[in-house]
Each structure stands twice: as structure tokens, then as C-alpha cells.
Coordinates of C-alpha atoms in Angstrom, one line a residue:
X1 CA 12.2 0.4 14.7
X2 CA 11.4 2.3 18.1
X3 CA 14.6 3.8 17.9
X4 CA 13.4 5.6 14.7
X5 CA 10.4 6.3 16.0
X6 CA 11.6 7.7 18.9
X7 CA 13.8 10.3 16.9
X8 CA 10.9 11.1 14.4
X9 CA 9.8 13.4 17.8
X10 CA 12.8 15.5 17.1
X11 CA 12.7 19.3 16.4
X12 CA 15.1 18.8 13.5
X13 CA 13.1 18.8 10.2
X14 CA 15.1 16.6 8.1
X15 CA 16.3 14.4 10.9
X16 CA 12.4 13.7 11.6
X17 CA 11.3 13.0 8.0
X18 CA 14.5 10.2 7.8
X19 CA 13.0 8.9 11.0
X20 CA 9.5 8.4 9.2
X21 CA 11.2 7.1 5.8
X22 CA 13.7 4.7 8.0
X23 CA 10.7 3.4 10.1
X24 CA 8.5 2.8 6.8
X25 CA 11.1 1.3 5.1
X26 CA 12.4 -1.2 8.1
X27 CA 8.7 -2.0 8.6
X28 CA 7.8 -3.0 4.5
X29 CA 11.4 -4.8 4.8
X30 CA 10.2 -6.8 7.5
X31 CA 6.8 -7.7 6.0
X32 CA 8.7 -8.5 2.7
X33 CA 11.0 -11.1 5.0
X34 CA 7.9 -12.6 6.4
X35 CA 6.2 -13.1 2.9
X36 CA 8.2 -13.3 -0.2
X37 CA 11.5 -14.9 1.3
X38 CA 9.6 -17.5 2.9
X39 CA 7.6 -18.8 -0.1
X40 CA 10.8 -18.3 -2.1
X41 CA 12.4 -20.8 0.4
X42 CA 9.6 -22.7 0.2
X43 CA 9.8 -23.1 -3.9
X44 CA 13.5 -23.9 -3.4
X45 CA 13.4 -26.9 -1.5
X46 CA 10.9 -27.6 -3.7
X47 CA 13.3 -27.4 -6.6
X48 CA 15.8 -29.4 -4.3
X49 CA 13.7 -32.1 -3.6
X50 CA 13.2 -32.2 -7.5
X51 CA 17.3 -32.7 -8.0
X52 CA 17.4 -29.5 -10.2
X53 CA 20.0 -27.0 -10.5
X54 CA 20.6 -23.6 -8.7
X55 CA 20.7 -21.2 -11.6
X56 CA 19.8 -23.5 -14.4
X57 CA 16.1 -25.2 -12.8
X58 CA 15.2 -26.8 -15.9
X59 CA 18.5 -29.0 -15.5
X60 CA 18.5 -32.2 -13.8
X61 CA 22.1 -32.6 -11.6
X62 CA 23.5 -36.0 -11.2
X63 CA 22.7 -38.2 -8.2
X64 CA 25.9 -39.0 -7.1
X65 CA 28.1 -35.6 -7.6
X66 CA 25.2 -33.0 -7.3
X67 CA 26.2 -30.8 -10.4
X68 CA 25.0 -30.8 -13.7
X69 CA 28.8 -30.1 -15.2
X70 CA 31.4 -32.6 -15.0
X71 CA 34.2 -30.7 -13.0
X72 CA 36.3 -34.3 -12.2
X73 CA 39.5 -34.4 -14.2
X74 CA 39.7 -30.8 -14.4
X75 CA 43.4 -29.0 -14.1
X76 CA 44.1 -25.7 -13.3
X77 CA 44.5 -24.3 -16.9
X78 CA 40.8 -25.1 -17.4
X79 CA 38.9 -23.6 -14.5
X80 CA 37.1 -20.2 -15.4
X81 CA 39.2 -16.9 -15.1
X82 CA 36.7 -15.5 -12.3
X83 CA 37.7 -18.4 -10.3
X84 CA 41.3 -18.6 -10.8
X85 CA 41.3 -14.9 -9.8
X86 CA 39.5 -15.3 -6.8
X87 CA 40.5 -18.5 -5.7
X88 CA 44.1 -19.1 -6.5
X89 CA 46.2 -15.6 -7.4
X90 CA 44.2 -12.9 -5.0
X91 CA 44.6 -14.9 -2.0
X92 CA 48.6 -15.6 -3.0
X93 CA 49.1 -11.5 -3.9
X94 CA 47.0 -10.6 -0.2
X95 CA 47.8 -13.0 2.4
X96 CA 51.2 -14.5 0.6
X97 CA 53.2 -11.3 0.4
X98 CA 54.2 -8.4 2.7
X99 CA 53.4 -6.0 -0.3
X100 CA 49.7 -6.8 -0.6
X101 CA 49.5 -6.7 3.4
X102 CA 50.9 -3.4 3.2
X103 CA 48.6 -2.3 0.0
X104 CA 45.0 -3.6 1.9
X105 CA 46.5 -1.7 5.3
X106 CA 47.1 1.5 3.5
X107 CA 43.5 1.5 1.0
X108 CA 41.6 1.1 4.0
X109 CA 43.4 3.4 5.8
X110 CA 43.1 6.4 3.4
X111 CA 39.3 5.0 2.8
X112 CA 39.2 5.7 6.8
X113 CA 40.7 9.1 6.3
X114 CA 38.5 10.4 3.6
X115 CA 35.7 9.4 5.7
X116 CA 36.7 11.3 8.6
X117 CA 37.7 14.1 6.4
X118 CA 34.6 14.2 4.9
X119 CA 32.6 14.1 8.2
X120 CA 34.6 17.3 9.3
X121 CA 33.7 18.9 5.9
X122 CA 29.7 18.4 7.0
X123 CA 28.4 22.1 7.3
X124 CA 24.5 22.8 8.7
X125 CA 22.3 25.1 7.3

């Protein structure tokens, strides 16, 4: 927050006026933090101490598991897709194999080089 206030003194027109909308919006971002996330915490321990469910807060969850869907029993074939993806093949196909090593290394390595490209493509006015 001083730091942006500090570089709001700056000759540079548009550099200044960021300085002003970064220090406005840091300070309302702050406020909002101190306000609304706290009584939202507050209402969620609320909901907690009520036993009801995340998403679903009209739905009780059952004392002794804490979920509202029975998941015991369940085999692989009938887990949801998003979760299969995420929690069985994509860490297999990245961390398992050379060839996903080598395809992570060389996205964020071209994502690196079009970012440095594009910083020396920056002209001023």
C-alpha cells in the first residue's frame, strides 16, 4: 500500500493513475477482508456446528462419516470422471513418465519465452 503510494508521486502519467487505482483497490480489498470474509466465516461455523453440508446447506451429513453421500464400497469404475482425471491418470501421465516431465518442462519453458519476448516487444509512447 505505501509502495503505491509512493510511486503515485511519479512524473509518468499512466504509471501514477495505476498507483491511485492499485492503492484504491488494495485498500477496499482490505476492508472487504475485514468485513465480509469474517461474517462469512462466522455463518460457516455456524453451518458446521449445525452438521450441514458444504455446497448443499440444506442437507444434514451423517455423524459418523461426515458426508451426506455414501462413498464406502465404491471401486474405481464408479468415482466421477473429474476425479479420475485429476486424481488417478494426470498424476500417472506427469510424475510417472519421462514424456510428461519433458512436456510440463518444455510448456513452461516456451510460456517463459513468450513472456520475455513479449516484454522486449513493449514500445513507449
Amino acid at each position: 500500500l505505501i509502495a503505491f503510494l509512493a510511486g503515485s508521486s511519479t512524473e509518468l502519467p499512466a504509471l501514477r493513475d495505476f498507483c491511485y487505482y492499485a492503492t484504491i483497490g488494495i485498500t477496499f480489498c482490505f476492508m472487504f477482508q475485514c468485513t465480509f470474509l469474517v461474517a462469512i466465516a462466522y455463518f460457516d461455523s455456524v453451518r458446521q456446528e449445525h452438521g450441514k453440508a458444504d455446497c448443499l446447506c440444506c442437507v444434514s451429513v451423517d455423524d459418523e462419516t461426515g458426508v451426506c453421500v455414501k462413498t464406502e464400497g465404491w471401486t474405481e469404475g464408479q468415482r466421477g470422471f473429474q476425479n479420475r482425471v485429476v486424481g488417478t491418470y494426470m498424476p500417472r501421465l506427469v510424475l510417472g513418465t519421462v514424456v510428461g516431465k519433458v512436456v510440463v518442462i518444455l510448456i513452461s519453458c516456451s510460456l517463459f519465452g513468450l513472456g520475455i519476448y513479449g516484454c522486449t516487444q513493449v514500445k513507449m509512447n
